[in-house]
Tab-separated table of C-alpha atoms in Angstrom:
chain	number	residue	atom	x	y	z
A	13	MET	CA	-3.719	-10.762	4.046
A	14	LYS	CA	-6.870	-12.628	4.297
A	15	THR	CA	-10.459	-11.356	4.579
A	16	THR	CA	-13.600	-13.160	5.446
A	17	ARG	CA	-15.309	-12.363	2.132
A	18	PRO	CA	-15.008	-14.522	-1.012
A	19	LEU	CA	-13.036	-12.937	-3.780
A	20	ALA	CA	-16.128	-12.780	-6.034
A	21	THR	CA	-17.686	-10.150	-3.747
A	22	ARG	CA	-14.611	-8.179	-2.988
A	23	ILE	CA	-14.115	-5.491	-5.578
A	24	ILE	CA	-12.124	-2.251	-5.841
A	25	ALA	CA	-12.011	0.198	-8.698
A	26	THR	CA	-8.877	1.796	-9.944
A	27	LEU	CA	-8.805	5.442	-8.743
A	28	LEU	CA	-8.322	7.858	-11.574
A	29	PRO	CA	-4.858	9.312	-11.817
A	30	ILE	CA	-4.552	13.068	-11.257
A	31	LEU	CA	-3.291	15.919	-13.349
A	32	ILE	CA	0.119	16.692	-11.996
A	33	VAL	CA	1.121	20.395	-12.523
A	34	GLY	CA	4.688	21.454	-11.650
A	35	CYS	CA	5.995	25.010	-11.270
A	36	SER	CA	6.552	25.196	-15.044
A	37	ASP	CA	2.869	24.419	-15.629
A	38	GLU	CA	3.735	21.254	-17.528
A	39	GLY	CA	0.703	19.062	-17.202
A	40	ILE	CA	1.163	15.288	-17.096
A	41	THR	CA	-1.885	13.173	-17.473
A	42	PRO	CA	-0.647	9.658	-16.807
A	43	GLY	CA	-2.758	6.426	-16.916
A	44	GLU	CA	-6.337	6.658	-17.972
A	45	SER	CA	-7.494	9.281	-20.557
A	46	ASP	CA	-10.310	10.545	-18.373
A	47	ALA	CA	-8.068	11.801	-15.605
A	48	GLN	CA	-9.366	14.806	-13.645
A	49	THR	CA	-7.757	17.451	-11.570
A	50	PRO	CA	-8.565	16.895	-7.803
A	51	VAL	CA	-9.449	19.538	-5.279
A	52	GLU	CA	-6.174	18.714	-3.566
A	53	GLY	CA	-3.561	17.434	-6.027
A	54	ILE	CA	-0.401	15.629	-5.365
A	55	PRO	CA	2.541	18.029	-6.075
A	56	ASP	CA	5.575	17.309	-8.270
A	57	ALA	CA	7.945	15.026	-6.410
A	58	SER	CA	10.515	17.832	-6.134
A	59	ALA	CA	8.138	19.880	-4.070
A	60	VAL	CA	7.664	17.319	-1.335
A	61	ALA	CA	9.858	18.169	1.660
A	62	THR	CA	12.143	15.565	3.212
A	63	ASP	CA	13.240	15.160	6.811
A	64	ALA	CA	16.561	14.423	8.337
A	65	ARG	CA	16.385	10.709	7.976
A	66	ALA	CA	14.489	10.544	4.632
A	67	ASP	CA	17.249	9.448	2.246
A	68	ALA	CA	18.266	6.486	4.375
A	69	SER	CA	15.053	5.598	6.133
A	70	MET	CA	14.329	2.639	3.849
A	71	ASP	CA	17.799	1.120	3.743
A	72	ALA	CA	17.334	-1.004	6.807
A	73	ALA	CA	16.656	-4.663	7.487
A	74	VAL	CA	17.507	-6.750	10.570
A	75	ILE	CA	17.536	-10.428	11.460
A	76	LYS	CA	17.460	-11.630	14.995
A	77	ASP	CA	18.727	-15.177	14.807
A	78	ALA	CA	20.444	-16.753	11.760
A	79	ALA	CA	20.210	-20.576	11.369
A	80	ALA	CA	23.494	-22.401	11.534
A	81	PRO	CA	25.126	-23.139	8.198
A	82	GLU	CA	24.305	-26.593	6.790
A	83	ALA	CA	26.999	-29.289	6.954
A	84	GLY	CA	29.896	-28.539	4.591
A	85	VAL	CA	28.885	-25.000	4.177
A	86	SER	CA	31.001	-22.105	5.450
A	87	CYS	CA	31.455	-18.403	4.653
A	88	LYS	CA	33.739	-15.605	5.739
A	89	CYS	CA	31.694	-12.673	6.881
A	90	GLY	CA	32.350	-9.174	8.231
A	91	SER	CA	32.001	-8.121	11.809
A	92	ASN	CA	28.353	-7.021	11.261
A	93	GLU	CA	27.333	-10.165	9.488
A	94	THR	CA	26.665	-13.797	10.195
A	95	CYS	CA	26.576	-16.907	7.953
A	96	SER	CA	23.287	-18.265	6.771
A	97	LYS	CA	22.532	-21.958	6.379
A	98	GLY	CA	23.141	-21.677	2.701
A	99	GLY	CA	26.511	-19.954	3.095
A	100	ALA	CA	25.573	-16.288	2.481
A	101	CYS	CA	26.570	-13.457	4.716
A	102	ILE	CA	23.529	-11.838	6.198
A	103	CYS	CA	23.260	-8.774	8.516
A	104	LYS	CA	23.056	-9.109	12.222
A	105	GLU	CA	20.528	-7.501	14.428
A	106	ASN	CA	20.405	-3.719	14.042
A	107	PHE	CA	22.536	-3.792	10.888
A	108	VAL	CA	21.407	-3.540	7.300
A	109	PRO	CA	22.925	-4.209	3.791
A	110	ALA	CA	25.188	-1.510	2.484
A	111	VAL	CA	25.131	-0.670	-1.222
A	112	ALA	CA	28.907	-1.057	-1.349
A	113	GLY	CA	28.734	-4.461	0.397
A	114	GLY	CA	28.723	-5.645	4.001
A	115	CYS	CA	26.307	-4.327	6.557
A	116	GLU	CA	25.937	-0.949	8.317
A	117	ALA	CA	24.058	0.267	11.262
A	118	ALA	CA	20.284	0.565	10.777
A	119	ILE	CA	18.703	4.025	10.875
A	120	ALA	CA	16.768	4.543	14.104
A	121	ASN	CA	12.975	4.428	13.589
A	122	SER	CA	13.215	3.211	9.950
A	123	PRO	CA	10.830	0.416	8.796
A	124	ALA	CA	13.517	-2.175	9.037
A	125	SER	CA	14.559	-1.164	12.484
A	126	HIS	CA	11.201	-2.585	13.746
A	127	THR	CA	11.656	-5.712	15.806
A	128	LYS	CA	9.761	-8.926	14.867
A	129	SER	CA	7.686	-8.584	18.096
A	130	GLU	CA	6.838	-4.952	17.205
A	131	VAL	CA	5.755	-5.785	13.732
A	132	CYS	CA	3.599	-8.717	14.906
A	133	ALA	CA	2.029	-6.689	17.712
A	134	LYS	CA	1.268	-3.856	15.361
A	135	TRP	CA	-0.232	-6.305	12.735
A	136	LYS	CA	-2.561	-7.759	15.410
A	137	GLU	CA	-3.483	-4.383	16.835
A	138	GLY	CA	-4.240	-2.921	13.428
A	139	HIS	CA	-6.577	-5.738	12.559
A	140	VAL	CA	-8.821	-5.374	15.739
A	141	VAL	CA	-12.382	-4.465	14.912
A	142	THR	CA	-14.071	-2.673	17.812
A	143	THR	CA	-17.342	-1.811	16.005
A	144	LYS	CA	-18.608	-4.636	13.774
A	145	SER	CA	-21.776	-2.965	12.545
A	146	PRO	CA	-20.843	0.705	12.318
A	147	TYR	CA	-23.485	1.866	9.880
A	148	THR	CA	-27.060	3.109	10.655
A	149	LYS	CA	-29.404	3.691	7.790
A	150	GLY	CA	-31.331	6.910	7.307
A	151	THR	CA	-35.123	7.082	7.100
A	152	LYS	CA	-35.185	7.145	3.264
A	153	GLN	CA	-33.321	5.009	0.755
A	154	CYS	CA	-30.896	7.717	-0.318
A	155	ASP	CA	-30.326	9.258	3.042
A	156	VAL	CA	-26.648	8.941	3.709
A	157	GLY	CA	-27.146	7.452	7.208
A	158	THR	CA	-24.535	7.485	9.957
A	159	LEU	CA	-21.150	5.871	10.181
A	160	ALA	CA	-20.342	5.412	13.804
A	161	ARG	CA	-17.144	6.885	15.172
A	162	GLY	CA	-15.972	3.378	16.041
A	163	GLY	CA	-16.071	2.340	12.375
A	164	ILE	CA	-13.961	5.397	11.462
A	165	VAL	CA	-11.447	4.715	14.275
A	166	ASP	CA	-11.097	1.044	13.123
A	167	THR	CA	-10.489	2.185	9.563
A	168	LEU	CA	-7.905	4.751	10.696
A	169	ALA	CA	-6.137	2.063	12.744
A	170	ARG	CA	-5.852	-0.243	9.728
A	171	ILE	CA	-4.502	2.581	7.526
A	172	ASN	CA	-2.036	3.660	10.138
A	173	MET	CA	-0.857	0.107	10.782
A	174	PHE	CA	0.312	-0.099	7.101
A	175	ARG	CA	1.775	3.368	7.209
A	176	TRP	CA	3.749	2.582	10.438
A	177	MET	CA	5.194	-0.467	8.670
A	178	GLU	CA	6.611	1.937	6.070
A	179	GLY	CA	7.872	4.468	8.576
A	180	LEU	CA	5.256	7.038	7.524
A	181	ALA	CA	3.200	9.355	9.716
A	182	ALA	CA	-0.276	8.453	10.809
A	183	VAL	CA	-3.235	10.098	9.142
A	184	THR	CA	-6.437	11.514	10.690
A	185	ASP	CA	-9.874	11.876	9.284
A	186	ASP	CA	-11.642	15.128	8.384
A	187	ALA	CA	-15.298	15.914	9.024
A	188	THR	CA	-15.736	17.628	5.604
A	189	LYS	CA	-14.100	14.840	3.777
A	190	ASN	CA	-16.081	12.213	5.808
A	191	ALA	CA	-19.318	13.915	4.739
A	192	GLY	CA	-18.292	13.968	1.086
A	193	ASP	CA	-17.238	10.260	1.169
A	194	GLN	CA	-20.495	9.338	2.871
A	195	SER	CA	-22.389	10.835	-0.063
A	196	CYS	CA	-20.064	8.781	-2.299
A	197	ALA	CA	-20.754	5.553	-0.354
A	198	ILE	CA	-24.586	5.843	-0.588
A	199	LEU	CA	-24.318	6.245	-4.319
A	200	GLN	CA	-21.914	3.275	-4.724
A	201	ALA	CA	-24.013	1.093	-2.366
A	202	TRP	CA	-27.129	1.342	-4.479
A	203	ASN	CA	-25.567	0.825	-7.889
A	204	ASP	CA	-23.830	-2.238	-9.476
A	205	PRO	CA	-20.296	-0.888	-10.184
A	206	SER	CA	-20.506	-2.222	-13.761
A	207	THR	CA	-23.451	-0.010	-14.510
A	208	LEU	CA	-21.893	3.304	-13.468
A	209	SER	CA	-20.664	5.130	-16.606
A	210	PRO	CA	-18.139	6.009	-17.683
A	211	SER	CA	-16.785	4.543	-14.459
A	212	PRO	CA	-17.635	4.307	-10.721
A	213	HIS	CA	-15.395	7.391	-10.275
A	214	LYS	CA	-17.463	9.293	-12.811
A	215	PRO	CA	-21.080	8.021	-12.245
A	216	GLN	CA	-23.871	9.244	-14.516
A	217	SER	CA	-26.488	11.658	-13.115
A	218	THR	CA	-29.228	8.988	-13.580
A	219	ALA	CA	-27.551	6.648	-11.069
A	220	VAL	CA	-29.596	5.708	-8.030
A	221	CYS	CA	-28.926	8.048	-5.005
A	222	TYR	CA	-26.891	10.306	-7.333
A	223	SER	CA	-25.808	13.637	-5.901
A	224	SER	CA	-23.215	16.089	-7.073
A	225	ALA	CA	-21.314	15.665	-3.850
A	226	GLY	CA	-21.310	11.926	-4.208
A	227	ALA	CA	-20.016	12.080	-7.760
A	228	THR	CA	-17.341	14.613	-6.863
A	229	TRP	CA	-16.008	12.484	-3.995
A	230	ALA	CA	-16.169	9.430	-6.011
A	231	GLY	CA	-13.564	10.932	-8.325
A	232	GLN	CA	-11.345	11.766	-5.316
A	233	SER	CA	-11.505	8.444	-3.490
A	234	ASN	CA	-10.495	4.801	-3.471
A	235	LEU	CA	-13.588	2.701	-3.826
A	236	ALA	CA	-14.374	-0.774	-2.533
A	237	TRP	CA	-17.410	-3.042	-2.492
A	238	GLY	CA	-18.414	-6.145	-0.568
A	239	VAL	CA	-16.250	-5.679	2.495
A	240	SER	CA	-16.383	-3.688	5.721
A	241	THR	CA	-14.853	-0.265	5.983
A	242	SER	CA	-11.697	-1.508	7.674
A	243	GLU	CA	-11.356	-4.622	5.433
A	244	ALA	CA	-11.336	-2.160	2.426
A	245	ILE	CA	-7.917	-0.911	3.559
A	246	ASP	CA	-6.455	-4.465	3.195
A	247	LEU	CA	-7.986	-4.612	-0.296
A	248	TYR	CA	-6.336	-1.315	-1.209
A	249	ILE	CA	-2.954	-2.610	-0.066
A	250	GLU	CA	-3.419	-5.967	-1.858
A	251	ASP	CA	-4.800	-4.185	-4.999
A	252	PRO	CA	-5.751	-7.617	-6.566
A	253	GLY	CA	-6.854	-8.104	-10.124
A	254	SER	CA	-5.414	-7.495	-13.532
A	255	SER	CA	-6.757	-4.065	-14.091
A	256	ASN	CA	-5.436	-2.919	-10.708
A	257	ALA	CA	-1.989	-4.485	-11.479
A	258	GLU	CA	-1.647	-1.814	-14.147
A	259	SER	CA	-0.978	0.840	-11.521
A	260	PHE	CA	-1.329	-0.463	-7.968
A	261	GLY	CA	-2.928	2.918	-7.502
A	262	HIS	CA	-4.955	2.174	-4.403
A	263	ARG	CA	-1.802	0.928	-2.501
A	264	ARG	CA	0.151	3.984	-3.669
A	265	TRP	CA	-2.495	6.432	-2.414
A	266	VAL	CA	-2.737	4.813	1.006
A	267	LEU	CA	1.077	4.808	1.253
A	268	ASN	CA	1.597	8.229	-0.134
A	269	PRO	CA	3.963	9.898	2.271
A	270	PRO	CA	2.378	13.424	2.304
A	271	LEU	CA	-1.099	12.043	3.031
A	272	GLY	CA	-2.301	13.695	6.193
A	273	LYS	CA	-6.135	13.716	6.259
A	274	VAL	CA	-8.557	11.277	4.732
A	275	GLY	CA	-12.300	11.020	4.222
A	276	ILE	CA	-14.024	7.772	5.236
A	277	GLY	CA	-17.500	6.837	4.016
A	278	PHE	CA	-19.306	3.463	4.360
A	279	VAL	CA	-22.786	2.162	3.629
A	280	SER	CA	-24.258	-1.321	4.109
A	281	GLY	CA	-27.662	-2.682	3.229
A	282	GLY	CA	-27.798	-1.267	-0.273
A	283	SER	CA	-28.290	-3.151	-3.486
A	284	ASN	CA	-25.318	-3.180	-5.878
A	285	GLY	CA	-25.072	-6.575	-7.707
A	286	ASN	CA	-23.136	-9.363	-6.020
A	287	THR	CA	-21.207	-7.077	-3.548
A	288	GLY	CA	-23.670	-7.400	-0.687
A	289	GLY	CA	-24.830	-3.905	-0.722
A	290	GLN	CA	-21.668	-2.635	0.948
A	291	ALA	CA	-19.580	0.293	-0.357
A	292	GLN	CA	-16.580	2.176	1.136
A	293	CYS	CA	-15.113	5.452	-0.167
A	294	LEU	CA	-11.706	6.621	1.090
A	295	GLY	CA	-10.750	10.122	0.148
A	296	VAL	CA	-7.057	10.229	-0.560
A	297	PHE	CA	-6.406	13.457	-2.424
A	298	ASP	CA	-4.526	15.296	0.325
A	299	THR	CA	-0.958	16.611	0.885
A	300	THR	CA	-1.255	18.127	4.385
A	301	GLY	CA	0.925	15.494	6.094
A	302	THR	CA	4.205	16.715	7.670
A	303	GLY	CA	5.820	13.395	8.526
A	304	PRO	CA	8.741	11.573	7.049
A	305	ALA	CA	9.088	11.855	3.270
A	306	PRO	CA	11.456	9.068	2.240
A	307	THR	CA	13.251	9.177	-1.060
A	308	TRP	CA	11.873	5.630	-1.615
A	309	LEU	CA	9.755	2.954	-0.025
A	310	ALA	CA	8.583	-0.555	-0.980
A	311	TRP	CA	5.644	-2.840	-0.376
A	312	PRO	CA	6.262	-5.275	1.233
A	313	PRO	CA	8.460	-3.048	3.266
A	314	ALA	CA	12.129	-3.555	4.323
A	315	GLY	CA	12.660	-5.582	7.457
A	316	TYR	CA	10.275	-7.886	9.239
A	317	VAL	CA	6.817	-8.274	7.590
A	318	PRO	CA	4.007	-10.840	8.260
A	319	VAL	CA	4.211	-13.557	5.715
A	320	GLU	CA	0.538	-13.060	4.895
A	321	ALA	CA	1.498	-9.670	3.388
A	322	THR	CA	3.828	-11.371	0.908
A	323	ASN	CA	1.920	-14.516	0.016
A	324	GLY	CA	-0.897	-12.601	-1.528
A	325	VAL	CA	1.434	-12.383	-4.650
A	326	GLN	CA	0.498	-15.969	-5.392
A	327	ASN	CA	-2.942	-16.036	-3.863
A	328	GLU	CA	-4.606	-13.191	-5.704
A	329	GLY	CA	-2.249	-11.983	-8.365
A	330	TRP	CA	-0.894	-8.880	-6.682
A	331	GLY	CA	2.795	-7.926	-6.649
A	332	PHE	CA	5.533	-6.146	-4.867
A	333	THR	CA	5.950	-2.476	-5.634
A	334	PHE	CA	8.884	0.032	-5.268
A	335	HIS	CA	8.062	3.669	-5.010
A	336	MET	CA	10.227	6.817	-5.567
A	337	LYS	CA	9.629	10.516	-5.466
A	338	GLN	CA	11.805	11.288	-8.489
A	339	LYS	CA	9.659	11.637	-11.626
A	340	SER	CA	9.975	9.346	-14.588
A	341	VAL	CA	13.023	7.442	-13.452
A	342	VAL	CA	11.884	4.413	-11.450
A	343	SER	CA	9.966	2.921	-14.448
A	344	ASN	CA	13.337	1.934	-16.088
A	345	ALA	CA	14.755	0.336	-12.940
A	346	THR	CA	16.163	-3.133	-12.918
A	347	ILE	CA	15.279	-5.346	-9.901
A	348	THR	CA	16.832	-8.533	-8.626
A	349	MET	CA	16.135	-10.694	-5.566
A	350	LYS	CA	18.177	-13.274	-3.751
A	351	ASN	CA	17.236	-15.664	-1.030
A	352	MET	CA	20.102	-15.093	1.433
A	353	THR	CA	19.082	-17.881	3.587
A	354	THR	CA	19.672	-20.473	0.840
A	355	ASP	CA	22.206	-18.320	-1.044
A	356	LYS	CA	20.114	-18.734	-4.278
A	357	ASP	CA	18.685	-16.291	-6.718
A	358	ALA	CA	14.966	-15.554	-6.407
A	359	PRO	CA	13.907	-14.619	-9.931
A	360	VAL	CA	11.378	-11.930	-10.438
A	361	THR	CA	9.396	-10.439	-13.350
A	362	VAL	CA	9.435	-6.611	-13.506
A	363	LYS	CA	6.473	-4.645	-14.829
A	364	LYS	CA	6.145	-0.979	-15.621
A	365	LEU	CA	3.098	0.756	-14.114
A	366	ASN	CA	0.855	3.574	-15.097
A	367	GLN	CA	1.914	6.678	-13.198
A	368	GLY	CA	0.011	9.552	-11.473
A	369	TYR	CA	-1.038	7.860	-8.291
A	370	GLY	CA	1.025	9.380	-5.439
A	371	ASP	CA	4.745	8.457	-5.855
A	372	GLU	CA	6.126	7.018	-9.064
A	373	ALA	CA	6.324	3.200	-8.864
A	374	ILE	CA	7.244	-0.055	-10.455
A	375	SER	CA	6.070	-3.612	-9.700
A	376	PHE	CA	7.811	-6.933	-9.615
A	377	TYR	CA	6.584	-10.503	-9.055
A	378	PRO	CA	8.204	-13.708	-7.874
A	379	SER	CA	8.697	-16.060	-10.770
A	380	GLY	CA	8.038	-19.679	-9.862
A	381	TRP	CA	8.573	-19.393	-6.104
A	382	LYS	CA	6.801	-18.213	-2.998
A	383	PRO	CA	8.191	-16.047	-0.121
A	384	ALA	CA	8.772	-18.271	2.941
A	385	ALA	CA	8.645	-17.329	6.647
A	386	ASP	CA	11.955	-17.070	8.414
A	387	SER	CA	13.898	-16.378	5.185
A	388	VAL	CA	15.913	-13.351	4.273
A	389	TYR	CA	15.361	-11.807	0.813
A	390	ARG	CA	17.748	-9.269	-0.445
A	391	ILE	CA	16.293	-6.857	-3.027
A	392	THR	CA	18.431	-4.709	-5.247
A	393	VAL	CA	16.905	-1.861	-7.226
A	394	ASP	CA	19.082	-0.157	-9.815
A	395	VAL	CA	17.566	3.110	-11.111
A	396	PRO	CA	19.189	4.868	-14.061
A	397	THR	CA	20.731	8.267	-13.054
A	398	VAL	CA	19.978	7.594	-9.433
A	399	GLY	CA	21.880	4.461	-8.496
A	400	LYS	CA	21.293	1.292	-6.487
A	401	MET	CA	19.202	0.799	-3.431
A	402	VAL	CA	19.489	-2.407	-1.397
A	403	TYR	CA	17.206	-3.704	1.323
A	404	ASP	CA	16.329	-6.961	2.989
A	405	MET	CA	12.728	-8.308	3.479
A	406	LEU	CA	12.138	-10.868	6.249
A	407	PRO	CA	8.730	-12.611	6.190
A	408	VAL	CA	7.677	-13.949	9.543
A	409	SER	CA	4.782	-16.009	10.953
A	410	CYS	CA	3.087	-13.919	13.574
A	411	PRO	CA	1.319	-15.785	16.479
């Protein structure tokens, strides 16, 4: 995913993990030592409801047309498979890899049941900006100003595009949350992030445009500088940078299944170092969503995905992530990838993550190769005590 800003001005701060308290009152404070309890915390994974298609909703990937095998290459495939040019059996349209081998019917409305044309259309639609200058300043420096409804709608469209790709329910904004995050944004827009102590999520009371509301919402929100309010969502999904790679927390909050309502705040024209005076706050501590609650999901997702959403792995140092509801199990997973188009292994490096950001997660990175459009990559995740999950990822070039 590309943005129009140079990387030097595009900054996001790792959102503090939350205190997870289960029914037994066992507190877990993962990640950073200065974690705080949010107003609306994410419950223990066992408390998140599932729907009828949850368990299988991520087990789907489809391919529309397989290239003919290369000369001298042949393979004997099942009735729901076809032979790739490298000699591997890949699933036909509307069929997906089965854990036991072969291919089975895709689950209706699952991420991988999306067609290539649907994915590309949604990608284009989600990146439309209807209001290019959505912010109006107040009369005084620290007045929060006004974020036009068009800017909020554009931001929601970007969030919901990514959530649609995962088969998750759309989110809406909330007036109270918006007001809180607007107070957060004015504070962030008038301070260099590096000067906020102990962190931008916990700014000191002497910060310019400080308010108790701004500080409170800074601790409950994803933060971004140097980009527009909708571009910030791309940054959260990319989650670039070595510090963010310790958790991929921004991505996990945006793709958190029970997320239902968000707060959106944005300010431009401030003065905060080399970030252009722009700041965005996205309130993500919420569990009011009632949509699908899959047992697991991945980014990039199963099925068709714009190649831009996979090539960022090389461009900016961000990686793939695999998310699960079960607590403290996915960190010990083993992950392998194979290029089914060439019938060759696609080596990956697996990295454990700090937990406490939405669902549990683990990351993995291509080692010495780059995802290519019109290829099929089969990903196998083996989680101790849970078992194997298999899905295909199909990068595509969208017009």
